[in-house]
Short mmCIF file of C-alpha atoms in Angstrom, two decimals:
data_model
loop_
_atom_site.label_atom_id
_atom_site.label_comp_id
_atom_site.label_asym_id
_atom_site.label_seq_id
_atom_site.Cartn_x
_atom_site.Cartn_y
_atom_site.Cartn_z
CA MET A 267 -53.57 -41.73 4.92
CA LYS A 268 -49.93 -40.64 4.84
CA LYS A 269 -49.96 -39.93 8.61
CA ASN A 270 -51.44 -43.38 9.25
CA LEU A 271 -48.69 -45.05 7.23
CA ILE A 272 -46.01 -43.09 9.05
CA THR A 273 -47.54 -44.19 12.34
CA LEU A 274 -47.52 -47.78 11.10
CA ALA A 275 -43.86 -47.37 10.14
CA VAL A 276 -43.06 -46.30 13.70
CA VAL A 277 -44.94 -49.35 15.02
CA VAL A 278 -42.95 -51.67 12.74
CA ALA A 279 -39.68 -50.07 13.84
CA ALA A 280 -40.71 -50.43 17.50
CA PHE A 281 -41.56 -54.08 16.85
CA VAL A 282 -38.08 -54.69 15.48
CA ALA A 283 -36.50 -52.98 18.49
CA ALA A 284 -38.59 -55.10 20.88
CA LEU A 285 -37.64 -58.48 19.43
CA PRO A 286 -36.75 -60.89 22.25
CA ALA A 287 -33.21 -61.92 23.13
CA GLN A 288 -33.79 -65.49 21.85
CA ALA A 289 -34.47 -64.23 18.34
CA GLN A 290 -32.18 -65.72 15.68
CA VAL A 291 -30.21 -63.27 13.55
CA LYS A 292 -28.56 -63.98 10.18
CA PHE A 293 -26.55 -61.60 8.02
CA GLY A 294 -26.21 -61.67 4.28
CA VAL A 295 -25.87 -59.86 0.97
CA LYS A 296 -28.80 -58.93 -1.26
CA ALA A 297 -29.02 -57.85 -4.89
CA GLY A 298 -31.74 -57.62 -7.47
CA LEU A 299 -33.62 -55.98 -10.30
CA ASN A 300 -35.81 -52.86 -10.22
CA VAL A 301 -38.58 -52.29 -12.76
CA ASN A 302 -39.65 -48.73 -12.08
CA SER A 303 -42.59 -46.65 -13.25
CA VAL A 304 -43.85 -43.26 -12.10
CA SER A 305 -47.31 -41.96 -11.33
CA LEU A 306 -47.85 -38.37 -12.48
CA LYS A 307 -50.10 -35.65 -11.11
CA GLY A 308 -50.77 -32.06 -12.18
CA ASN A 309 -51.28 -30.55 -15.63
CA LEU A 310 -47.75 -31.62 -16.61
CA ALA A 311 -49.16 -35.15 -16.58
CA ASP A 312 -51.26 -34.18 -19.60
CA ASN A 313 -48.05 -33.86 -21.62
CA LEU A 314 -46.13 -36.88 -20.30
CA ASP A 315 -46.65 -40.64 -20.39
CA SER A 316 -44.86 -42.83 -17.84
CA LYS A 317 -42.52 -45.54 -19.11
CA ASN A 318 -41.21 -48.60 -17.25
CA ARG A 319 -37.44 -48.56 -16.80
CA THR A 320 -35.00 -51.12 -15.38
CA GLY A 321 -32.40 -50.57 -12.64
CA PHE A 322 -30.81 -52.58 -9.84
CA PHE A 323 -30.05 -52.63 -6.11
CA ALA A 324 -27.42 -54.27 -3.91
CA GLY A 325 -26.26 -54.20 -0.31
CA LEU A 326 -26.29 -55.83 3.11
CA THR A 327 -29.21 -57.38 4.97
CA ALA A 328 -30.05 -58.79 8.38
CA ASP A 329 -32.79 -61.38 8.95
CA VAL A 330 -34.34 -61.76 12.40
CA THR A 331 -36.61 -64.69 13.30
CA ILE A 332 -38.35 -65.64 16.54
CA PRO A 333 -38.16 -69.45 16.88
CA LEU A 334 -41.51 -71.31 16.74
CA ALA A 335 -43.64 -68.17 16.25
CA GLY A 336 -42.52 -67.59 12.65
CA LEU A 337 -42.49 -63.83 13.23
CA GLY A 338 -39.49 -61.67 12.53
CA ALA A 339 -38.08 -58.88 10.42
CA ASP A 340 -35.56 -58.15 7.74
CA ILE A 341 -33.59 -54.92 7.65
CA SER A 342 -31.36 -53.93 4.75
CA LEU A 343 -29.00 -51.14 3.79
CA LEU A 344 -28.90 -50.89 0.00
CA TYR A 345 -27.60 -48.87 -2.89
CA ASP A 346 -30.71 -48.42 -5.06
CA ASN A 347 -30.42 -47.52 -8.74
CA LYS A 348 -33.78 -46.52 -10.24
CA VAL A 349 -34.43 -45.19 -13.73
CA VAL A 350 -37.45 -42.96 -14.31
CA GLY A 351 -38.70 -42.46 -17.84
CA ALA A 352 -41.34 -40.44 -19.62
CA SER A 353 -42.30 -39.52 -23.17
CA SER A 354 -44.11 -36.49 -24.56
CA GLU A 355 -45.53 -35.53 -27.94
CA ASP A 356 -44.98 -32.16 -29.61
CA ALA A 357 -48.47 -30.91 -30.42
CA ALA A 358 -47.25 -28.97 -33.45
CA THR A 359 -45.02 -31.57 -35.14
CA GLY A 360 -46.18 -34.86 -33.63
CA ASP A 361 -42.59 -35.70 -32.67
CA ILE A 362 -42.14 -37.99 -29.64
CA TYR A 363 -39.52 -37.00 -27.07
CA GLU A 364 -38.10 -39.59 -24.67
CA SER A 365 -36.55 -38.53 -21.37
CA ASN A 366 -34.83 -40.78 -18.82
CA LYS A 367 -33.18 -40.05 -15.49
CA THR A 368 -31.11 -42.41 -13.34
CA LEU A 369 -31.74 -41.94 -9.61
CA HIS A 370 -29.18 -42.94 -6.99
CA TYR A 371 -30.43 -43.75 -3.48
CA ILE A 372 -29.27 -45.20 -0.21
CA THR A 373 -32.31 -47.08 1.10
CA LEU A 374 -33.27 -48.54 4.45
CA PRO A 375 -36.21 -51.01 4.20
CA ILE A 376 -37.56 -52.32 7.52
CA ASN A 377 -39.99 -55.17 6.92
CA ALA A 378 -41.99 -57.23 9.39
CA LYS A 379 -42.01 -60.84 8.20
CA TYR A 380 -44.07 -63.97 8.75
CA THR A 381 -42.46 -67.29 7.77
CA ILE A 382 -44.09 -70.67 7.17
CA GLY A 383 -41.83 -73.71 7.12
CA LEU A 384 -42.59 -76.20 4.36
CA SER A 385 -39.88 -78.71 5.22
CA SER A 386 -36.49 -78.88 6.86
CA ILE A 387 -34.92 -77.30 3.79
CA ALA A 388 -37.49 -74.75 2.55
CA SER A 389 -39.84 -72.04 3.84
CA VAL A 390 -41.97 -69.23 2.41
CA TYR A 391 -42.60 -65.80 3.83
CA LEU A 392 -44.79 -62.71 3.59
CA ALA A 393 -43.37 -59.28 4.40
CA THR A 394 -44.44 -55.66 4.66
CA GLY A 395 -42.99 -52.48 6.05
CA PRO A 396 -41.66 -48.97 5.43
CA GLN A 397 -38.70 -47.93 3.34
CA PHE A 398 -36.68 -44.75 3.78
CA SER A 399 -34.58 -43.52 0.82
CA TRP A 400 -32.00 -40.75 0.55
CA ASN A 401 -31.07 -39.29 -2.83
CA VAL A 402 -27.27 -39.28 -3.22
CA GLY A 403 -27.19 -38.32 -6.91
CA ASP A 404 -27.95 -35.35 -9.12
CA ARG A 405 -31.31 -33.82 -8.21
CA LYS A 406 -32.07 -32.15 -11.56
CA TRP A 407 -33.98 -33.77 -14.43
CA LYS A 408 -34.63 -31.90 -17.67
CA SER A 409 -36.86 -32.90 -20.57
CA GLN A 410 -36.36 -31.83 -24.17
CA ASP A 411 -39.61 -29.91 -24.56
CA ILE A 412 -39.44 -27.77 -21.40
CA THR A 413 -37.05 -24.99 -20.46
CA GLU A 414 -36.50 -26.21 -16.91
CA GLY A 415 -36.83 -29.66 -15.40
CA TRP A 416 -37.91 -31.55 -12.33
CA GLU A 417 -36.43 -30.95 -8.90
CA LEU A 418 -35.88 -34.34 -7.24
CA ASN A 419 -36.52 -34.52 -3.51
CA LYS A 420 -33.67 -35.21 -1.08
CA SER A 421 -35.51 -38.19 0.42
CA GLU A 422 -38.47 -40.49 -0.16
CA PHE A 423 -40.84 -42.48 2.00
CA SER A 424 -42.41 -45.63 0.54
CA TRP A 425 -44.03 -48.91 1.56
CA ASN A 426 -43.06 -52.51 0.73
CA VAL A 427 -45.30 -55.54 0.19
CA GLY A 428 -43.54 -58.77 -0.68
CA ALA A 429 -43.23 -62.54 -0.57
CA GLY A 430 -40.64 -65.18 -1.31
CA ALA A 431 -38.98 -68.46 -0.43
CA THR A 432 -35.81 -69.55 1.41
CA VAL A 433 -33.99 -72.83 0.71
CA PHE A 434 -31.23 -74.52 2.69
CA SER A 435 -31.35 -71.58 5.16
CA HIS A 436 -28.87 -69.69 2.99
CA VAL A 437 -30.54 -68.71 -0.30
CA ARG A 438 -33.65 -66.54 -0.59
CA VAL A 439 -35.56 -65.44 -3.67
CA GLY A 440 -38.11 -62.67 -3.22
CA TYR A 441 -40.57 -60.42 -4.98
CA ASN A 442 -41.38 -56.97 -3.60
CA TYR A 443 -43.61 -54.12 -4.69
CA ASN A 444 -42.40 -50.75 -3.44
CA ILE A 445 -45.23 -48.19 -3.35
CA GLY A 446 -44.31 -44.49 -3.39
CA ILE A 447 -45.99 -42.50 -0.61
CA GLY A 448 -44.04 -39.25 -0.63
CA ASN A 449 -43.28 -37.41 -3.87
CA THR A 450 -40.11 -38.26 -5.78
CA ALA A 451 -39.97 -34.94 -7.63
CA GLU A 452 -41.91 -31.76 -8.25
CA ALA A 453 -41.95 -29.22 -11.09
CA SER A 454 -43.41 -25.77 -11.69
CA ILE A 455 -42.05 -24.67 -15.04
CA LEU A 456 -42.59 -23.03 -18.43
CA ASN A 457 -42.69 -25.14 -21.57
CA THR A 458 -41.33 -23.97 -24.92
CA ALA A 459 -44.71 -22.40 -25.74
CA GLY A 460 -44.44 -20.21 -22.65
CA GLN A 461 -47.22 -22.06 -20.84
CA ALA A 462 -47.00 -22.63 -17.08
CA VAL A 463 -47.19 -26.30 -16.14
CA LYS A 464 -46.94 -28.02 -12.77
CA GLY A 465 -46.47 -31.63 -11.81
CA LYS A 466 -45.56 -34.18 -9.18
CA LEU A 467 -44.32 -37.72 -9.60
CA LYS A 468 -43.94 -40.78 -7.40
CA ASN A 469 -41.87 -43.91 -7.92
CA ASN A 470 -43.54 -47.33 -7.90
CA THR A 471 -41.18 -50.26 -8.28
CA HIS A 472 -41.39 -54.02 -8.86
CA GLN A 473 -38.34 -55.76 -7.39
CA ILE A 474 -36.90 -59.26 -7.77
CA SER A 475 -34.17 -60.09 -5.24
CA LEU A 476 -31.64 -62.80 -4.50
CA THR A 477 -30.15 -62.99 -0.98
CA TYR A 478 -27.36 -65.15 0.36
CA PHE A 479 -27.04 -65.58 4.14
CA PHE A 480 -23.70 -66.46 5.68
#
């Protein structure tokens, strides 16, 4: 599955590179809201519950459209602030421990896009494609009830599925769901009871964006 998605990512990137010379290109700025959750695997997941956390993203974007066909792409370079959160319960005391970690990424989403014009002033679009993320922050995450924490990966691979609307050719509002493919972090640790626990986590993020094209 992962190999197939990577192959599809290469196809999307090749599609962007092969866009014809008559394609229209617009540049703009994009910003928005992240609502992030994590999926957990391994026996560490028995001790942790995922919590939704809010972050943000902002950066530059380029929109490419082939006239008449409605096909195109959007490519962005963003600073991506994601917050991962989890809670655990102490089996002996029943106390609940909350643990949050802010992740700092530089991300490169490359989305193929299909646009449908509704009128001379508005259009809607569907988009999908790969996203490449590089961790530029602290790669350690400790929880209160374990002696060592998660080791965050240097990079992530994920997939976007989204839709939105553009008005007056300059303002775009979009929704995107970013699905984690590669692991965000891994752990193989001892808890305070001396028990060996292992785990993996992946980010999954709902995103609301606002873009202004010059």
